[in-house]
Amino acid sequence: MADTLSMLNIVIPEIIVVLFAFLALFSDLKGKNRRLAGFITLVGFILAILYLLTLKGVEGNLLTFVLDSYAWSFKMLFLFASAIVAVISIGYLERAKSSVGEYYALLMLATAGAMFVVSARDLITLYVAFETASLSSYALAAYFRWDRRSNEAGLKYLFYGAFSSALILYGLSLIYGLTGRVELEAISLAISSSPVAYLALAMLIAGFGYKVSAVPFHMWTPDVYQGAPTSVTAFLAAVSKAMGVAIFLQIFVLGLGSMIGDWRLIIAVIAAVTMTLGNVVALVQTNVKRMLAYSSIAHAGYALVGIAAFNPLGIASAIFHMVTHALMKAGSFAVVGDEGESIHQLNGLWKRSRIAAFAMTVFMFSLAGFPPLAGFWSKYWLFWSAMESGLWILALIGVLNSVISVFYYARVIRAIYVIESPRTLKISRMSSAVVAAVICMTGILIIGVYPQPVIATLLEAIRAVYP
Amino acid sequence: MIPQSYVLAFSILLLSIGALGVMTKRNPIVMLMGIELMLNAANINLISFSRLFPEGFTAQVFALFIILVAAAESAIALAIVVRIFRNHGIVDISLFEGLRW
C-alpha cells in the first residue's frame, strides 16, 4: 500500500484538471464572471502541463493507471490542445446566453477523461475513461441549448457515440470470453484467431471506426462538427479525434497486435476509402466547418495508414499526425469561429485582419501538406512507413488524395485574398481566437522547420505499446 | 447449467434487436431503449463468461460499470431531448433537417 501511494504523483496532472473543473464550475454560477471561468480553466491546464513536464521520463503505475512515455506524449497533446480550446472559448462564449461555468467544467472533465484513456492498460479502465470523455463531449456539443442545430448535433453525436460504445462493449465482452483477461498485454498473449475472435474484431473495428470517424462509419462527423459551437468543434477535432486514434493504438496494436494478419487488410482498405471519400466530398462544401469536418475524416484516414503499416515509424507518425492535426484544426476553427462558418464570410479577410488571414493560410497549406510546414512531415512519414511495410498502393492513394485536397483548401485561400467583400472594417482588437490561431501557427511553423525532436520523442514513446 | 452457446445466441439476438430499434425508430426515447438493449447484451455476455473464469470478479465489476455509465448516458440523452422538446414542441428525429450534406 505504501508502495502504491508513493506513485501517487503520476496522477497529479489529472487531479489538477479535475479540481480546476469544479473551480471553474462554481466560479460562474450567475453568468457574470464569464472570463474568470475561462481564465481559471486556462490556469488549470497550464499548471497541469507544468507538472506533467516534471514527470517526463517517469515510468510507473498506480493500480491500473500507467504512466509511460506513450501516455506522457498523448497527455501533453491533450492538455496543450485543450488549453488552446479554452483560449478560443473565452472569446467565443461571449455570445452564450447563460452562465458558462459548466461549459469549462465539461471541457476539463473531457480532457481528464482523455488523459485517463491513454494511461489505461486494461479494458475496464479504458471503457470508463473514454466514456467520461465522450459523455462530456456530448453535453458540450449540445451546449448552446437555445440553438436547434446545437441540440441536433448533441443528440446525433450521443446516439452515434452510444451505438458505437455498445458495439465496442459487445466486442470487448467476447474478447473477455475468449481470454478471461482484461489486461491488454495479457489479451495479446492469449488471443488467437477463431470465428468468435473475428466477430469481436468486426465489432471493435465498427465501434472504433465510429469514434475516429472512418468511412463507412463517418456519417455523424459533418453534422456534429457543423452544429456544435465552433469552440467545441475545435475540441472534437483536436482532442476527441486524437483520443480515438489513441484507443485504436491501444486496442489494436497493444491488445490485438498478435492478430495483425487478420485486421491489417481491413484497416488498410478503410484507410484508403476514408481518405478518398473525405477529400472528394469536401470539394463541394460551401460551409467551412463542414468542409473542415470532411477534411478531418480524410485526416483520420491518413492516421489509419500509419496503423495499417504497423511498424515503429508508422505508429509514431500516426501520433505525430494527431499532434499536427490538432494544431491545424484548432487554429482554423478558431478563425472560423471568429469570422463565420460560410465560406463567403471569409471573403476579404486579408483586408480585415492580416494576422488571422496569414494564420489561416498557414493552416490551409499545412493541411494540404506543403513542404516547410508540419502537415507535410506527418504525411511524408505516414506514406513512407506504408511503403516500408510494402503497402505501396495505400501510399499512392494517400499521395493522390493530398493532391485532391489542395483544391478545396485553395478555395479558402482564394476567398481570403482574392474575393472582395463589402465588410472592410478592420479588426483592431486582438480577439482570443486570433491569439489561439497565432499559437497554433507558431507551433506548425516550429514543427515544420524542426520536426526531428518531436518524431524522435514519439519513436521513443511508442516502445511502450509496440510489441 | 445453460450451455454457453445458448447464452451467446441470446445476447446476439438482443444486440440485433437493439441495433434494429436504434436504426429504424424515429423517437429518441425508443432509440435510447434500443441502446440499453445493446448494452445489456454485452452485460449478459460478461456475466455468463464469468462462470468460465471463476477466479476474481472482473466481469461482474465490468458489468456494473457498464450499467453505471449507461445510466449517465441516458441522463444526458434525456436532458438533450427535453431541450429539443422545448425548442421544437415535438420530439422526432425526422425533424432534423437543419444539417444536410
Coordinates of C-alpha atoms in Angstrom, one line a residue, chain A residues 123-124 127-128 131 135-136 138-139 142 145-149 151-156 158-159 161-163 165-167 169-170 172-174 176-180 182 196 199 203 223 226-227 281 284-285 290 294, chain B residues 8 11-12 15 18-19 22-23 27-29 31-32 35 38-39 41-42 45-46 49-50 52-53 55 58-59 61-62 65-66 69-70 72-73 76-77 80-81 83-84 87-88 93 95-101:
Chain A
L123 CA -10.4 -2.8 -20.7
I124 CA -12.4 -1.6 -17.7
Y127 CA -14.0 1.9 -21.1
V128 CA -14.8 4.1 -18.1
E131 CA -17.0 7.2 -21.7
L135 CA -20.2 11.9 -22.2
S136 CA -18.7 15.3 -21.5
Y138 CA -21.9 15.0 -26.0
A139 CA -23.0 17.6 -23.4
A142 CA -25.4 20.4 -27.2
R145 CA -29.2 24.8 -25.7
W146 CA -31.3 27.6 -27.2
D147 CA -29.9 26.7 -30.7
R148 CA -31.7 24.0 -32.6
R149 CA -28.7 23.0 -34.6
N151 CA -29.4 20.4 -29.9
E152 CA -29.4 18.3 -33.1
A153 CA -25.6 18.0 -33.1
G154 CA -25.6 16.9 -29.5
L155 CA -28.3 14.2 -29.9
K156 CA -26.8 12.9 -33.1
L158 CA -24.8 11.0 -28.5
F159 CA -26.7 8.3 -30.4
G161 CA -21.5 7.5 -29.8
A162 CA -23.7 5.3 -27.6
F163 CA -24.4 2.9 -30.5
S165 CA -19.9 2.1 -27.5
A166 CA -22.5 -0.7 -27.4
L167 CA -20.8 -2.4 -30.3
L169 CA -18.6 -3.4 -25.4
Y170 CA -20.0 -6.4 -27.1
L172 CA -14.8 -6.5 -25.6
S173 CA -17.1 -8.9 -23.8
L174 CA -16.3 -11.5 -26.5
Y176 CA -13.0 -11.4 -22.3
G177 CA -14.9 -14.6 -23.0
L178 CA -12.1 -15.8 -25.3
T179 CA -9.1 -15.0 -23.0
G180 CA -10.5 -14.5 -19.5
V182 CA -8.9 -7.7 -19.3
V196 CA -15.7 -15.6 -32.3
L199 CA -16.8 -11.4 -34.6
M203 CA -17.5 -5.2 -33.7
D223 CA -23.4 17.2 -38.8
Q226 CA -21.2 21.9 -38.1
G227 CA -23.9 22.0 -35.5
V281 CA -16.9 15.2 -50.6
V284 CA -18.3 20.5 -52.9
Q285 CA -18.8 22.0 -49.4
R290 CA -18.5 21.2 -42.8
Y294 CA -14.7 16.2 -44.1
Chain B
L8 CA -24.2 -16.3 -26.8
S11 CA -27.1 -12.0 -26.4
I12 CA -26.5 -11.7 -30.2
L15 CA -27.9 -6.9 -29.7
G18 CA -31.4 -3.2 -30.0
A19 CA -29.5 -2.2 -33.1
V22 CA -31.9 2.4 -32.9
M23 CA -31.8 2.3 -36.7
N27 CA -38.4 8.7 -31.5
P28 CA -35.2 9.4 -29.5
I29 CA -36.6 7.8 -26.3
M31 CA -33.9 4.7 -29.7
L32 CA -32.4 5.1 -26.2
I35 CA -29.2 1.4 -26.9
M38 CA -27.4 -3.4 -26.8
L39 CA -25.5 -2.6 -23.7
A41 CA -26.4 -7.8 -24.5
A42 CA -22.8 -7.1 -23.5
N45 CA -22.2 -11.9 -22.2
L46 CA -19.8 -10.8 -19.4
F49 CA -18.4 -15.7 -19.3
S50 CA -17.6 -15.1 -15.7
L52 CA -15.9 -19.8 -17.2
F53 CA -13.3 -17.9 -15.2
E55 CA -11.3 -16.5 -10.1
T58 CA -13.5 -8.9 -13.1
A59 CA -16.5 -9.5 -15.3
V61 CA -17.2 -5.3 -12.0
F62 CA -17.1 -4.6 -15.7
F65 CA -19.5 -0.1 -14.6
I66 CA -21.4 -0.6 -17.9
V69 CA -22.2 4.5 -17.5
A70 CA -25.4 3.6 -19.3
A72 CA -25.2 8.6 -17.1
E73 CA -25.6 8.3 -20.8
I76 CA -27.6 13.3 -20.8
A77 CA -29.7 12.0 -23.7
I80 CA -31.0 17.0 -24.7
V81 CA -34.4 15.5 -25.6
R83 CA -34.3 20.8 -24.8
I84 CA -35.4 19.7 -28.2
N87 CA -37.4 24.3 -28.9
H88 CA -39.5 22.3 -31.4
I93 CA -35.6 12.5 -35.3
L95 CA -37.4 16.9 -37.7
F96 CA -33.6 17.1 -38.1
E97 CA -33.1 18.7 -41.4
G98 CA -31.0 21.7 -40.3
L99 CA -27.8 19.8 -41.1
R100 CA -27.5 18.2 -44.5
W101 CA -24.6 17.5 -46.8

